[in-house]
Amino acid sequence: MLPGFLTEKLKEQYGDISDIIGGYTRKRRTTLRVNTLKSSPEEVAEALTAAGIHFEVSPFSPIAFLLTEATEKEIMALPLFAEGRIYLQSYSSMLPPLVLAPAEGDDILDMAAAPGGKTTQMAAMTGNRASITACERHPIRAEKLKHNLEVQGAGKVFVMVTDARQLDDFFSFGKILLDAPCSGSGTVFADDPNLEKTLTPALVGKCRNTQLALLKKAIRLLKKGGTLVYSTCSILKEENEEIVKAAIKGTGVEITPVELPGTEQLPLLPVTLPGTLCVRPTEEYEGFFVAKLTKM
Ligand code: SAM
C-alpha cells in the first residue's frame, strides 16, 4: 500500500496522479545496457536471440535493450552477464550519463557512485579514456562498486571511499555527476508490503539535507565552464527542483536545458524548473529526475 503522505504530496504536485499510480502498480520490465568496452549491440543481440530471449532497442540509445519477458534472474544466468558484456540497468538510470556526455580526456567526478551503473556507463562512453573519480560513502557498497568496475573492464576509475560532502575544495572537475541518495519515490512498487515503513516523511527530510549539502559541494568542485548533472530516482519536487533551486542561488550556476535524442518519446511529468526532466514511472521506466547545470 502507498504511504498516505506520498499520495498527498504527489496530488499536491501533479493534480491527477492516476498515471503515476498505474506505473507504481506494474512490475517493471528488465532492461540492460550493452557494455561497449567488451561487446557490441550486434553481438549482444545475437547472444540474446540464440538464448531465445526477446528484446527491443530503446528509443534513446542503440545500446539500451528492453527484454519483453525475461527476468533479471534469467539474464544473470547468461555468460554475457558473468563476462561483463552487459550491465543490468534501468532505462531511466542510463539517462544522466547521456546528459553529462563524458568525452575522452575529461576529468570526471561521480559523487555517489555505488554500485557503479553510471560509473561503468561513463567509462564505456569514453572508451576508458577519461579520468573518473568515483566516490562512495559506504564501504560495503564501495566493494560492490570495485567488483563491478572490474567485471565491466572500467580501468581508469579511482575509487574514494568517503563522504563526498567532506571532499577537499582543492579538487576541481570539468564534469560532475551527482546521482544523489533519495527516497526512491520514482521506483515504488505499490504491492510492496514494507513500503509504509521504509518510505517515510523522515526519510524524505533526511535525503533532502544530504542532497542539498552534496549539490552545494558539487558546485564548489565544478570548474568554471564545467557541467554538472544532478539526478535522483524520486519524482518529488522537494528532492529535485527545490534542491537545485536552493543550491544554485547566488553561485553563477545556471540550468542548461536537457536535450537528448528520443526524449520526446519518454513518458514525462511536468516540472517546476524549465529545462529539467522528470520521467514518470511506467512498466518500462523508473521515475527519475535529471537536471543539467553549467558554471558560468
Ligand atoms: N550512481 C549509482 C549507480 O548508478 O549505480 C547509484 C547511486 S545511489 C542512488 C546513491 C549512492 O550514494 C549510494 O550508494 C549511497 O551509499 C551513496 N551515498 C550516500 N550518501 C553519500 C555521501 N554523503 N557521499 C558519498 N556517497 C554517498
PDB file of C-alpha atoms and ligand atoms in Angstrom, residues 111-118 136-138 141 162-165 179-181 210 214, ligand 1:
ATOM      1  CA  MET A 111      29.989  11.739  -6.358  1.00  0.00           C
ATOM      2  CA  ALA A 112      27.661   8.936  -5.218  1.00  0.00           C
ATOM      3  CA  ALA A 113      28.804   6.030  -7.306  1.00  0.00           C
ATOM      4  CA  ALA A 114      27.928   2.574  -5.945  1.00  0.00           C
ATOM      5  CA  PRO A 115      27.053   0.076  -7.272  1.00  0.00           C
ATOM      6  CA  GLY A 116      28.525   1.714 -10.369  1.00  0.00           C
ATOM      7  CA  GLY A 117      25.889   1.578 -13.100  1.00  0.00           C
ATOM      8  CA  LYS A 118      26.616   5.111 -14.183  1.00  0.00           C
ATOM      9  CA  GLU A 136      31.105   6.221  -2.294  1.00  0.00           C
ATOM     10  CA  ARG A 137      30.474   6.679   1.391  1.00  0.00           C
ATOM     11  CA  HIS A 138      29.536   3.143   2.418  1.00  0.00           C
ATOM     12  CA  ARG A 141      28.735  -0.626  -1.332  1.00  0.00           C
ATOM     13  CA  THR A 162      34.492   8.727   1.658  1.00  0.00           C
ATOM     14  CA  ASP A 163      31.605  11.065   2.373  1.00  0.00           C
ATOM     15  CA  ALA A 164      31.577  13.305  -0.703  1.00  0.00           C
ATOM     16  CA  ARG A 165      30.481  16.234   1.461  1.00  0.00           C
ATOM     17  CA  ASP A 179      23.249  10.763  -8.664  1.00  0.00           C
ATOM     18  CA  ALA A 180      22.065  11.598  -5.205  1.00  0.00           C
ATOM     19  CA  PRO A 181      20.743   9.296  -2.484  1.00  0.00           C
ATOM     20  CA  THR A 210      22.094  15.228   2.191  1.00  0.00           C
ATOM     21  CA  LEU A 214      26.098  17.243  -1.768  1.00  0.00           C
TER      22      LEU A 214
HETATM   23  N1  SAM B   1      25.100   6.162  -9.163  1.00  0.00           N
HETATM   24  C1  SAM B   1      24.843   4.825  -8.685  1.00  0.00           C
HETATM   25  C2  SAM B   1      24.636   3.901  -9.855  1.00  0.00           C
HETATM   26  O1  SAM B   1      24.281   4.348 -10.945  1.00  0.00           O
HETATM   27  O2  SAM B   1      24.862   2.693  -9.706  1.00  0.00           O
HETATM   28  C3  SAM B   1      23.676   4.785  -7.730  1.00  0.00           C
HETATM   29  C4  SAM B   1      23.870   5.745  -6.589  1.00  0.00           C
HETATM   30  S1  SAM B   1      22.679   5.609  -5.286  1.00  0.00           S
HETATM   31  C5  SAM B   1      21.366   6.496  -5.914  1.00  0.00           C
HETATM   32  C6  SAM B   1      23.372   6.710  -4.123  1.00  0.00           C
HETATM   33  C7  SAM B   1      24.666   6.235  -3.506  1.00  0.00           C
HETATM   34  O3  SAM B   1      25.216   7.321  -2.746  1.00  0.00           O
HETATM   35  C8  SAM B   1      24.537   5.087  -2.525  1.00  0.00           C
HETATM   36  O4  SAM B   1      25.431   4.067  -2.872  1.00  0.00           O
HETATM   37  C9  SAM B   1      24.922   5.695  -1.181  1.00  0.00           C
HETATM   38  O5  SAM B   1      25.585   4.783  -0.342  1.00  0.00           O
HETATM   39  C10 SAM B   1      25.839   6.814  -1.598  1.00  0.00           C
HETATM   40  N2  SAM B   1      25.950   7.949  -0.666  1.00  0.00           N
HETATM   41  C11 SAM B   1      25.009   8.428   0.194  1.00  0.00           C
HETATM   42  N3  SAM B   1      25.472   9.498   0.836  1.00  0.00           N
HETATM   43  C12 SAM B   1      26.717   9.735   0.358  1.00  0.00           C
HETATM   44  C13 SAM B   1      27.713  10.718   0.640  1.00  0.00           C
HETATM   45  N4  SAM B   1      27.484  11.666   1.529  1.00  0.00           N
HETATM   46  N5  SAM B   1      28.898  10.647  -0.021  1.00  0.00           N
HETATM   47  C14 SAM B   1      29.113   9.671  -0.933  1.00  0.00           C
HETATM   48  N6  SAM B   1      28.215   8.709  -1.229  1.00  0.00           N
HETATM   49  C15 SAM B   1      27.032   8.745  -0.591  1.00  0.00           C
END
